[in-house]
XYZ file of C-alpha atoms in Angstrom:
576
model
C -118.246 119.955 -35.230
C -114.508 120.590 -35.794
C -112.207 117.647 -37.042
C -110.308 118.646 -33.892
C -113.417 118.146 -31.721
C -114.377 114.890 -33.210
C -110.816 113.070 -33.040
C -110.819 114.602 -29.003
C -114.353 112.803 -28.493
C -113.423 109.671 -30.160
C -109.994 109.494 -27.789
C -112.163 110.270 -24.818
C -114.412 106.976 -25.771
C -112.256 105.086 -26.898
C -110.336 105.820 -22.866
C -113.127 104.951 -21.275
C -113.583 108.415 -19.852
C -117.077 109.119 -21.396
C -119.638 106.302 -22.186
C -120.781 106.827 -25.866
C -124.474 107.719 -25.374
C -123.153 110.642 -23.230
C -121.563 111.837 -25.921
C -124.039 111.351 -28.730
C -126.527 113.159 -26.369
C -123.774 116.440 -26.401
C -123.202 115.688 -29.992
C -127.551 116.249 -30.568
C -127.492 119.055 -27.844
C -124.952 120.713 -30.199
C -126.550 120.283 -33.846
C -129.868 121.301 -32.079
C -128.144 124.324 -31.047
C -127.158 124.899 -34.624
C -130.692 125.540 -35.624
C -130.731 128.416 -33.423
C -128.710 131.227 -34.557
C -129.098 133.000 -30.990
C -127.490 130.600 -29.337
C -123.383 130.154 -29.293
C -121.921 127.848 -31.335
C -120.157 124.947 -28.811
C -118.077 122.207 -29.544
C -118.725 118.770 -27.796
C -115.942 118.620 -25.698
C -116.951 121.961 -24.495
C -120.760 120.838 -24.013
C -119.473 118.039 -21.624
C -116.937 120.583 -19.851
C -119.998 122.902 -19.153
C -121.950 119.682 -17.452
C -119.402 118.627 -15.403
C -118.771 115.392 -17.165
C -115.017 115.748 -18.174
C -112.300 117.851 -16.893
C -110.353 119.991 -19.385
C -107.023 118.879 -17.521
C -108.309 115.501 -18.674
C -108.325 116.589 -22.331
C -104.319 118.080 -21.984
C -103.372 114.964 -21.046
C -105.126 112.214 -23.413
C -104.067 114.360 -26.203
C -100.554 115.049 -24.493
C -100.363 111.274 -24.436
C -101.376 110.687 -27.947
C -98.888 112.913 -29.319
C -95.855 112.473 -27.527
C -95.527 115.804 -25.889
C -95.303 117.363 -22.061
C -98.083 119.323 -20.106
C -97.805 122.833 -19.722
C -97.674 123.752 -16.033
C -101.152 122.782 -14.346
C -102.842 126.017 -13.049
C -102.226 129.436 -14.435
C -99.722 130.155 -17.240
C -95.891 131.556 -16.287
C -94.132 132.830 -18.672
C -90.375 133.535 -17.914
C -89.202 137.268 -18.089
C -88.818 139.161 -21.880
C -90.387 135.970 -23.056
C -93.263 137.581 -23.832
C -91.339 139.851 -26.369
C -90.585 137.094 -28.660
C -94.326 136.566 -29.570
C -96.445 139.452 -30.254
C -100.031 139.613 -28.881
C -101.650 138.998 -32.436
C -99.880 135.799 -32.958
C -100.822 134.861 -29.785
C -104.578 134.771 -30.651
C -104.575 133.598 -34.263
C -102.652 130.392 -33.546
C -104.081 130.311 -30.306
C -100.751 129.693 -28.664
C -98.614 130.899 -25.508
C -94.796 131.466 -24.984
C -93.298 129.967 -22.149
C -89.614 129.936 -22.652
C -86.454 130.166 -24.842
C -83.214 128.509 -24.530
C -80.799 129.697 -27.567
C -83.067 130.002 -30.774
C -85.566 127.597 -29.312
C -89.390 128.683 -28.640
C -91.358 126.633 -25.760
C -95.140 127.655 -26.389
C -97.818 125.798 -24.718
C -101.147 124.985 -27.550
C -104.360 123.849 -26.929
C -104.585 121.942 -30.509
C -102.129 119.303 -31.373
C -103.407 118.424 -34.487
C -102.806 121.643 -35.990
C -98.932 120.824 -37.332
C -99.535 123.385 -39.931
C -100.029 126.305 -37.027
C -97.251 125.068 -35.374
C -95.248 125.196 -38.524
C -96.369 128.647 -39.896
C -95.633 130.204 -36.236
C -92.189 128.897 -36.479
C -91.750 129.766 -39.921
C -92.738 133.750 -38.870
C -91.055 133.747 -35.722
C -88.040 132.656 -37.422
C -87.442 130.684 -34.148
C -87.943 126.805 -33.440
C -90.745 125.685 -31.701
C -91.188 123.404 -29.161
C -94.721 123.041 -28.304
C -96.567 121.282 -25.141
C -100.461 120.967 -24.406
C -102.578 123.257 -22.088
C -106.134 123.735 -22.734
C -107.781 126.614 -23.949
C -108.985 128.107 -20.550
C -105.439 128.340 -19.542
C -104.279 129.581 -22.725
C -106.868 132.138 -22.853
C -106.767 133.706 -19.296
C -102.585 133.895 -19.915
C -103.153 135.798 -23.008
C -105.894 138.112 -21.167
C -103.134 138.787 -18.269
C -99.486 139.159 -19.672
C -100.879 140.791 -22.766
C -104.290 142.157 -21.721
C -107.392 141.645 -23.143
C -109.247 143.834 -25.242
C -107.925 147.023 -22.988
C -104.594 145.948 -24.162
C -102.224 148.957 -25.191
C -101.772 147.455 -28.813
C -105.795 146.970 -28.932
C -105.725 150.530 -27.279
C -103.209 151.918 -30.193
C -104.691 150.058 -33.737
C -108.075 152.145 -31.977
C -105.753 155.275 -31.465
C -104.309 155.185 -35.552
C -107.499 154.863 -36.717
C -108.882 158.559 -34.670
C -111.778 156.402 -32.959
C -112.849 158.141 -29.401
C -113.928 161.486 -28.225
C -110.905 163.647 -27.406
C -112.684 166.167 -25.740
C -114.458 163.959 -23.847
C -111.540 162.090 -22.311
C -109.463 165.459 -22.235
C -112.144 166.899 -19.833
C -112.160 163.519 -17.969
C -108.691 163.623 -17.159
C -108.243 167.287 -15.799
C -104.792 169.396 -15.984
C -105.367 169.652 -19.562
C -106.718 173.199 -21.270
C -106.673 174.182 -24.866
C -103.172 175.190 -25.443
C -101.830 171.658 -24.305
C -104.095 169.543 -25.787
C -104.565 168.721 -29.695
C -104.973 165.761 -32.063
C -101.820 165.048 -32.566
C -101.814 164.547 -28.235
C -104.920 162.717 -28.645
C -103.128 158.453 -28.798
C -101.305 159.490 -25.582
C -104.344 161.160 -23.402
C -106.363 158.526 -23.888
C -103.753 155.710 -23.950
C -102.888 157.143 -20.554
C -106.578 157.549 -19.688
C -106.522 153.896 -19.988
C -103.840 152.730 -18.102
C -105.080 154.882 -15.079
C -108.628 153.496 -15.938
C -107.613 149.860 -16.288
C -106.203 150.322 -13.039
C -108.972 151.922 -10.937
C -111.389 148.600 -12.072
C -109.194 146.322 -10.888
C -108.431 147.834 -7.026
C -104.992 149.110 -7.552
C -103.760 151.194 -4.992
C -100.978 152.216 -7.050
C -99.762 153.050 -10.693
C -95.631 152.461 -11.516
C -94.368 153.418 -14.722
C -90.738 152.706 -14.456
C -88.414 152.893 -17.906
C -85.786 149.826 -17.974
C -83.379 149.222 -20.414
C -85.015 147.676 -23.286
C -88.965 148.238 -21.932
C -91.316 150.665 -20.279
C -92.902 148.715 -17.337
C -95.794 149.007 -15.986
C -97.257 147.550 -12.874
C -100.128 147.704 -10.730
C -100.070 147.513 -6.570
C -103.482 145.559 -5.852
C -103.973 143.807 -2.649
C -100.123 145.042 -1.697
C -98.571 143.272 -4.430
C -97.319 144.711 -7.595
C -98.573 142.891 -10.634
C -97.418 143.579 -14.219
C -99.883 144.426 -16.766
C -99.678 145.093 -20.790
C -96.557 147.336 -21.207
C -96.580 150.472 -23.712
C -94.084 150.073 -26.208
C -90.638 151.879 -25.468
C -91.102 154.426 -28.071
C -93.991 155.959 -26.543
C -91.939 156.149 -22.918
C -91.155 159.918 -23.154
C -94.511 160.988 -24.048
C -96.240 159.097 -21.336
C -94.204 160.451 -19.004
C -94.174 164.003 -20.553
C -98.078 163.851 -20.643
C -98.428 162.652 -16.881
C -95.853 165.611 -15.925
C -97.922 167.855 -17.426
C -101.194 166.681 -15.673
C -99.373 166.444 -12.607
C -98.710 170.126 -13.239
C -95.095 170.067 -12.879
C -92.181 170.675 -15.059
C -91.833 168.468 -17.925
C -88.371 170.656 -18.874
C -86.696 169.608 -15.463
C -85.509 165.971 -15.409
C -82.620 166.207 -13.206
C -84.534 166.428 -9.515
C -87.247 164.742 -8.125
C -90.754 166.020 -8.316
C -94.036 165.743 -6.719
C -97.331 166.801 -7.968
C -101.387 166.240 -8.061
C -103.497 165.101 -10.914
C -107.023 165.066 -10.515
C -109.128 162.324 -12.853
C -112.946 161.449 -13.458
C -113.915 157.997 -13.521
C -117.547 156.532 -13.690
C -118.703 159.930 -12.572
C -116.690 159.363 -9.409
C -113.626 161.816 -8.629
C -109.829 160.937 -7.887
C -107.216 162.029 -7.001
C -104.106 160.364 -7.668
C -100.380 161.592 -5.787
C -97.707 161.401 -8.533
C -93.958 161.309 -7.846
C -91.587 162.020 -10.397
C -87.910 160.615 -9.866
C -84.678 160.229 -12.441
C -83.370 157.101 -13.029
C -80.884 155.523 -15.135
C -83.090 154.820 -17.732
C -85.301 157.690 -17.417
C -88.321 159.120 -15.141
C -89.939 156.497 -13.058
C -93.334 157.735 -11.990
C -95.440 156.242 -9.458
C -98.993 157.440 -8.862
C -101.086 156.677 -5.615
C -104.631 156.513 -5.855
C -107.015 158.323 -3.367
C -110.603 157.925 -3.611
C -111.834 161.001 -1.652
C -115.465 159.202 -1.386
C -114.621 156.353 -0.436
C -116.578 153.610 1.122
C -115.368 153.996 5.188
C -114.999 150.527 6.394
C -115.951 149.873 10.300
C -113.341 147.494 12.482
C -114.953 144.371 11.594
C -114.348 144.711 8.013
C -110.515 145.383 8.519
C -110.202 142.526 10.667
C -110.735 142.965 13.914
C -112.204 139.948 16.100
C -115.126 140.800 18.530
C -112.419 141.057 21.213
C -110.133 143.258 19.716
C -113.361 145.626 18.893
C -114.257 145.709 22.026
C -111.019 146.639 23.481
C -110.780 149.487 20.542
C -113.960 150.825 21.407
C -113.218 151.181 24.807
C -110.087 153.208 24.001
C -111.449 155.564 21.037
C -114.028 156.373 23.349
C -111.749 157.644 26.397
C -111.898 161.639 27.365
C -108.414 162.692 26.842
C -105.298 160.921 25.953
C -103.351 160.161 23.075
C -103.761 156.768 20.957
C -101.104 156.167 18.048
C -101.414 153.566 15.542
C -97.388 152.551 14.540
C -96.717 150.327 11.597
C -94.684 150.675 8.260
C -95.575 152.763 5.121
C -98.840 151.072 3.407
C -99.625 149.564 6.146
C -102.754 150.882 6.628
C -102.427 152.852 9.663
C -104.694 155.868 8.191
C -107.381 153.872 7.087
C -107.943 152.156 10.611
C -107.768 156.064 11.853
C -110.529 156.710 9.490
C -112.369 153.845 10.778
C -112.607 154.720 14.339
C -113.153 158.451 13.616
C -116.329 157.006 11.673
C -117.228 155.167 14.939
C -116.839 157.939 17.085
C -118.513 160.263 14.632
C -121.467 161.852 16.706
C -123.524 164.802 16.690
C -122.242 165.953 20.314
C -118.407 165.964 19.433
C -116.580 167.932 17.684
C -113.575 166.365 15.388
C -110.848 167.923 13.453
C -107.715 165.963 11.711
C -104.932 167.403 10.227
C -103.873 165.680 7.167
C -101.176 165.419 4.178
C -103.116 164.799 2.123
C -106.912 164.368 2.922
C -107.260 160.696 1.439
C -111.286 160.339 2.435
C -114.076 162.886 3.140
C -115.735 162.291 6.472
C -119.407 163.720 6.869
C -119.590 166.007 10.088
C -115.867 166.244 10.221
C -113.444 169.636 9.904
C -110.375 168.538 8.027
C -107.531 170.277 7.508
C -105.205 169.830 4.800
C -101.278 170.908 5.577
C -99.887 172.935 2.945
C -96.114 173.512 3.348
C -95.578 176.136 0.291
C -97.368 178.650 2.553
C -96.227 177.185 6.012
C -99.342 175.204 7.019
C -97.213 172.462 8.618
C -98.665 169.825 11.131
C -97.073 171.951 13.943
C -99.131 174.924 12.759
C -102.488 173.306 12.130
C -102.514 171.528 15.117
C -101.575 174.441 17.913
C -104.414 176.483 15.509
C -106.532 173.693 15.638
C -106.854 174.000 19.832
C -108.239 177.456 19.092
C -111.229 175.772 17.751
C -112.290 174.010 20.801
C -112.804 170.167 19.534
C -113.367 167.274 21.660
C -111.256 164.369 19.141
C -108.311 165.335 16.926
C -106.553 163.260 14.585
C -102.949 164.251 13.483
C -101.978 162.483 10.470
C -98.386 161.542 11.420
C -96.341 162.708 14.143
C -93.238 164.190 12.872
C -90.948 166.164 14.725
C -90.712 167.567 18.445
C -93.169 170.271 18.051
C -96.158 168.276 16.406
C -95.377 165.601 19.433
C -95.170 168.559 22.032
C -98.348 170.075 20.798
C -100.416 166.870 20.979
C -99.362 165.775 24.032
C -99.985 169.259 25.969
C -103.841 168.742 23.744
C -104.113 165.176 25.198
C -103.458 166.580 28.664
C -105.487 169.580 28.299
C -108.774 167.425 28.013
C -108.555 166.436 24.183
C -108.570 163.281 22.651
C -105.387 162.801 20.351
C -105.041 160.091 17.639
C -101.996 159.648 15.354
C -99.477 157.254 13.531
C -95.988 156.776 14.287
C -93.409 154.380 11.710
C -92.079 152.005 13.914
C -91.730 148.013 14.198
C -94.000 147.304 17.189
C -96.423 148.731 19.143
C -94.143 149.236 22.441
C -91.274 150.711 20.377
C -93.809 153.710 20.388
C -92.939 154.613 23.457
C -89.039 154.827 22.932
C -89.530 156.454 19.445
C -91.905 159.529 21.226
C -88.724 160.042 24.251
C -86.428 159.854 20.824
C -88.109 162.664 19.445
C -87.518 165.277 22.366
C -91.088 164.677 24.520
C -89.899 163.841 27.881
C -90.579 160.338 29.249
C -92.946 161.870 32.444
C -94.851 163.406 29.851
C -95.445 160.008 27.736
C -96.642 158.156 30.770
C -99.259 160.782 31.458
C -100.241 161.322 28.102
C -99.951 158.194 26.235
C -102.974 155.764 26.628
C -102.440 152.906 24.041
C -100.627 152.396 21.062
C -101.574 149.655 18.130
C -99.256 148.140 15.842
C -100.949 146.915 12.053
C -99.533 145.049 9.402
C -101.934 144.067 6.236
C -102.115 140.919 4.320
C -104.141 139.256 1.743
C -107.041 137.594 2.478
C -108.237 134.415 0.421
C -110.296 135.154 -2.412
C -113.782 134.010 -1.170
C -114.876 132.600 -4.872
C -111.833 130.356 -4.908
C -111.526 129.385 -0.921
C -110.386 125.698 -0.424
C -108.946 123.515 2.001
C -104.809 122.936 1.984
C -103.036 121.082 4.281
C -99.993 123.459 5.018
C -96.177 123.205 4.934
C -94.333 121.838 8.142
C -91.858 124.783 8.402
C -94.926 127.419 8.329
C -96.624 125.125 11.241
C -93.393 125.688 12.899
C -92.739 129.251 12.158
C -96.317 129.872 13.592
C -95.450 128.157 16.732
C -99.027 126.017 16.430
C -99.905 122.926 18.665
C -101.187 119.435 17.848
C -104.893 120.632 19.497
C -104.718 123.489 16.859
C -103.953 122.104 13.827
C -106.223 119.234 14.506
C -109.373 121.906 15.180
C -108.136 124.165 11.706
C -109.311 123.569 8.499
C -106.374 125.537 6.370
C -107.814 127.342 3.470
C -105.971 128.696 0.099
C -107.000 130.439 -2.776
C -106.989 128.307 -5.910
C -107.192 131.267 -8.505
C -110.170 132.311 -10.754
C -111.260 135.233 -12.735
C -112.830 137.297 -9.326
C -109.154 137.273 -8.039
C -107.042 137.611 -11.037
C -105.543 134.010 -10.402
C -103.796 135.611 -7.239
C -105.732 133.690 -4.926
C -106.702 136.480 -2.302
C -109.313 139.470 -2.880
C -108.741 142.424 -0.710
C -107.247 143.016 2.825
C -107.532 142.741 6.559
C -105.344 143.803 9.403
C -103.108 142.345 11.853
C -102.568 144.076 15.250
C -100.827 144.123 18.204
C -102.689 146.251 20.683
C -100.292 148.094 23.278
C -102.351 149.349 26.485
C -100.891 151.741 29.005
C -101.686 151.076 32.936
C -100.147 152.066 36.103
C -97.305 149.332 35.726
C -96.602 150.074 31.935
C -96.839 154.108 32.820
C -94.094 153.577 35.782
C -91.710 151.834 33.719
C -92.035 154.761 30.899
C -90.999 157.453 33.442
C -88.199 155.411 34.734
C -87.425 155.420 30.739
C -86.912 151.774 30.813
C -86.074 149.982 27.723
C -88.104 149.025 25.066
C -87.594 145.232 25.782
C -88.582 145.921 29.241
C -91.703 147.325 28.558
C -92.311 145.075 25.967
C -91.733 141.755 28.674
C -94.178 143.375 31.030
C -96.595 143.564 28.574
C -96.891 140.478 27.364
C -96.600 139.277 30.564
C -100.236 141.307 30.957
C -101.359 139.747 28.102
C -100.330 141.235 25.521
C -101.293 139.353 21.534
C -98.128 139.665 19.244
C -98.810 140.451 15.398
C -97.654 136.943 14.690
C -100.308 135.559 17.479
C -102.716 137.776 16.029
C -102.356 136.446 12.424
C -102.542 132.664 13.352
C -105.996 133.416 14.925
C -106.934 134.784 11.140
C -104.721 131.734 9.678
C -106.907 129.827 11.855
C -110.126 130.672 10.798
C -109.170 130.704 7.133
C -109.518 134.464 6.544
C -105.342 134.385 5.216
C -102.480 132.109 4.715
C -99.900 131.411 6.877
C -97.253 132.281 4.268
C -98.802 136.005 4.335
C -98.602 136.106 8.146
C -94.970 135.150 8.295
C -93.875 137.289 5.392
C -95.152 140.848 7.479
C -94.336 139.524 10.854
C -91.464 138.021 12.904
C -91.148 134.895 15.099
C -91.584 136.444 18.922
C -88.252 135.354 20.944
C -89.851 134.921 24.087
C-alpha cells in the first residue's frame, strides 16, 4: 500500500465517506492479493472504486479540498490547441500528469497525486515552465493521455520501435501494395510501416476517412469517424515530406509534381481483409494535404432498418424499389450517405429472377448476383457510355451512381420509360428540389413527370453510443428549434451519450439516416409539366403528407436513437 493510498483512505474515513471496517476489509482483500503473484497488484482506493463503494470524482475533490487546489474539468480531458506541444508524451506518463493550458510562461496540468510536490517540482524544473497544477483522477488522466497522444500505437511509441529495426519489412511492404523492389529498402522501412500504422490505426477505429494536412508549425492528422473529424497522435514535422512522398508513391502518382492536384488509388491488406482507399493529393500553403477515403469492397450490406428507417418509411420504400419502371433518385449532400442506402435497396431487391447492373465511380461494395460496372474516364467509359451500353444487356433494375450531365439524365429517363427500373443520386437540398435540378439539367419537364416516380432526401447523424445511453433533459432553444409540444416532451425520455471507451468519449457509435421521402402522383406529376416552382411543388406535398427531414429526425430524437443538437445541425427549421 502506497503512502499516497493510505493518506487518501484515512481522508476518506476521517469524511465520513467510507465506514472503517469497509475499508479494513479492502485493505485484507489487497494484502491477500499480495500472496498471489497472478493476480494485479491494487491499491485500496482502487479496490473500493471496483465495488462501487466510492466514486473517483469523490477522491478529486477531498484531496482537491485538502490541498488548496481546483478540479480539472469533470468528464473527459480538453486540452487547448498546441498545448499539447509543451509536454512531450513521455513526461506525460512518468509524472503521470496532463497539460491543459498556458498563459505566458505558465503550465496548467491537471495530476492525479497531490502529494507528490517533488513530481510537480522536477516537471517544472525540465519543462523550464511554471506549473500550476489541479486534481483529476487517474481514469481521466489516463484516457487523455491514450487520446491526444495515443496509446501504445502512438507515432513516438511507433518510431523508438522504428530506430531500433523491430518489424518485418517485407511483411508490411507486401501488406501495403504499390510497393516493388526498386522502391522499397531499409532505409524506407520507419516510413512504410509508420504509415502502415496510421492507415491501420484508422481502419480499427471506423474512420471513413484519413487527412494528413501540413500547417505551419505541425503535420496534422485527423480521422472522419461517425462524420466528425477527430485528431489523433500527429507525426512529427520532419517526417511530413516523406509521408507524403511515400503515400504518392502508393497512390501511384507523381511524387515529382507538386504544383497540381492529383488523384490516385492505393490498395492495402488489413486482417486478411482488402481495401481500397481513394487518395487526393492537393497543394497548399504549407505543403500537400492528402486525404484518403476508405472503401471496404466486402463490406457488411446493411438492410433499411439498420440505417434508420421506421417500419413506415420501409414500407413505403419497399413499395417503390419494387415498381416496374420508373426512376427513383436519392438527393442529399456529399457524405451523406446516398450510395449506401442505394446499396441497401439493391440488396433487397436482389433476386434470382432480375437482372441488375449499376454503373459506378468507383465500385465502393461488391454485391453477390450483381453486374457492376466501373466508369473509367482515361479510356472514355463515362456514365453516359456505360449506361446507353448497359441497355444492350437487357436488365430489369439499374443503378447509376450519380446523375451528371444531360446525357446520363437523357439516357435514364428514355431506360425508365422503356420498361427499366432506374435508381440514382442527385446533390441537392431537398427531396422536391429534384425535380427543378433534373429540368435544370436539359431533360424536359413532360419527360420528368412521366418518368420520375419518387425522390428521397438523406442526411446522417450520430446516433448515441448504446454502452453510454442516458437520460438528459434537453435545452429550451433545441425544444423550440424542433417545434415539439407539451404532449411530446412529456411522453420522451431524452437520451445522451455520456462517453466511455466503446465510443471514444464522443458519445455516439455509428450512424442512421434521416429522410424526407418525395412521392410522385397525378397532382405532383401535373404541376411538374406545368414546370411549376419548386416551392409549389414542395406546398402540395406536404400538404399530401409529406415528413420533412427535421420531422423525420424528432421521431429518432424521440425515441432516443440521436440528439436533438445532431438533428438541427444537418437540417433546417421548415417555414411553413
Amino acid at each position: 500500500m502506497t503512502s499516497t493510498d493510505e493518506f487518501i483512505t484515512h481522508l476518506i474515513v476521517e469524511k465520513g465517506l467510507v465506514p472503517a471496517d469497509v475499508v479494513d476489509a479492502a485493505r485484507k482483500k489487497v494484502q491477500d492479493d499480495l500472496v498471489d503473484p497472478d493476480k494485479p497488484r491494487q491499491d485500496v482506493t482502487a479496490v473500493l472504486i471496483e465495488n462501487g463503494i466510492l466514486e473517483s470524482r469523490q477522491i478529486t475533490e477531498i484531496l482537491a479540498e485538502e490541498f488548496g487546489m481546483p478540479i480539472a474539468d469533470d468528464g473527459p480531458l480538453k486540452p487547448d490547441d498546441e498545448v499539447l506541444g509543451a509536454m512531450p508524451r513521455s513526461l506525460a506518463i512518468r509524472y503521470h500528469a496532463f497539460p491543459l493550458s498556458m498563459e505566458g510562461n505558465t503550465l496548467r496540468i491537471a495530476i492525479a497525486d497531490p502529494l507528490d510536490m517533488d513530481g510537480i517540482d522536477s516537471l517544472s524544473h525540465v519543462l523550464q515552465l511554471s506549473v500550476e497544477p489541479c486534481v483529476a483522477s487517474r481514469q481521466q488522466i489516463d484516457a487523455a493521455i491514450d487520446k491526444h497522444y495515443g496509446s501504445e500505437d502512438s507515432v513516438e511509441h511507433m518510431l523508438s520501435e522504428l530506430d531500433s529495426g523491430d518489424g518485418d519489412l517485407d511483411k508490411i511492404a507486401s501488406e501495403m501494395g504499390g510497393m516493388d523492389d526498386d522502391t522499397v529498402n531499409e532505409a524506407d522501412a520507419p516510413i512504410i510501416k509508420l504509415v502502415y500504422k496510421v492507415i491501420t490505426n484508422a481502419i480499427r477505429r471506423r474512420a471513413s476517412d484519413i487527412h494528413l494536412e501540413p500547417l505551419e508549425k505541425r503535420f496534422r492528422v485527423r480521422y472522419r469517424i461517425d462524420g466528425a473529424l477527430h485528431e489523433v497522435d500527429n507525426p512529427p514535422k520532419r517526417l511530413q515530406l516523406a509521408i507524403i512522398s511515400r503515400l504518392k508513391i502508393m497512390a501511384n502518382i507523381s511524387i515529382a509534381e507538386k504544383r497540381i492536384p492529383q488523384d490516385g488509388r492505393i490498395q492495402v491488406v488489413v486482417a486478411d481483409k482488402e481495401l481500397d482507399l481513394r487518395v487526393s493529393c492537393l497543394p497548399t500553403e504549407h505543403g500537400e494535404s492528402i486525404v484518403m477515403r476508405i472503401l471496404d469492397k466486402e463490406g457488411l450490406m446493411l438492410g433499411l432498418p439498420e440505417l434508420g428507417f421506421f417500419s413506415d418509411d420501409q414500407r413505403t420504400m419497399d413499395r417503390l424499389i419494387n415498381l416496374p419502371d420508373g426512376i427513383f433518385l436519392v438527393t442529399g449532400p456529399t457524405g451523406s450517405g446516398k450510395t449506401t442506402t442505394l446499396y441497401a435497396c439493391l440488396n433487397n431487391i436482389n433476386k434470382p429472377d432480375r437482372k441488375i447492373i449499376t454503373v459506378e465511380d468507383p465500385v465502393e461494395y461488391q454485391l453477390s448476383g450483381i453486374n457492376q460496372v466501373q466508369v473509367r474516364a482515361e479510356v472514355k467509359m463515362t456514365f453516359s457510355a456505360a449506361l446507353r451500353s448497359m441497355l444492350r444487356q437487357a436488365p430489369n433494375i439499374i443503378m447509376v451512381g450519380e446523375i451528371r450531365d444531360l446525357e446520363t439524365a437523357e439516357i435514364a429517363t428514355n431506360a425508365s420509360l422503356t420498361g427499366h427500373m432506374v435508381f440514382s443520386t442527385l446533390h441537392t437540398n431537398d427531396a422536391p428540389s429534384a425535380v427543378t435540378r433534373m429540368v435544370d439539367i436539359g431533360v424536359k419537364p413532360f419527360l420528368v413527370s412521366a418518368s420520375l416516380r419518387a425522390t428521397m432526401a438523406q442526411r446522417l447523424v450520430r446516433r448515441i453510443c448504446p454502452e453510454c445511453k442516458e437520460p438528459t433533459v434537453p435545452e429550451d432553444f433545441e425544444l423550440r428549434a424542433l417545434n415539439l409540444d407539451e404532449s411530446q416532451i412529456s411522453s420522451a425520455t431524452f437520451m445522451k451519450g455520456k462517453g466511455c471507451s466503446h465510443c471514444h468519449d464522443t458519445g455516439f457509435r455509428g450512424r442512421l439516416c434521416i429522410v424526407e421521402i418525395f412521392i410522385v402522383n397525378e397532382e405532383i406529376e401535373r404541376l411538374i409539366y406545368e414546370n411549376a416552382s419548386t416551392g409549389k411543388i414542395r406546398g402540395k406535398a406536404r400538404d399530401m403528407g409529406m415528413r420533412s427531414l427535421r420531422e423525420d429526425g424528432v421521431r429518432k430524437v424521440l425515441a432516443g436513437l440521436t440528439t436533438a443538437a445532431e438533428v438541427i445541425s444537418v437540417t433546417v427549421g421548415d417555414s411553413d
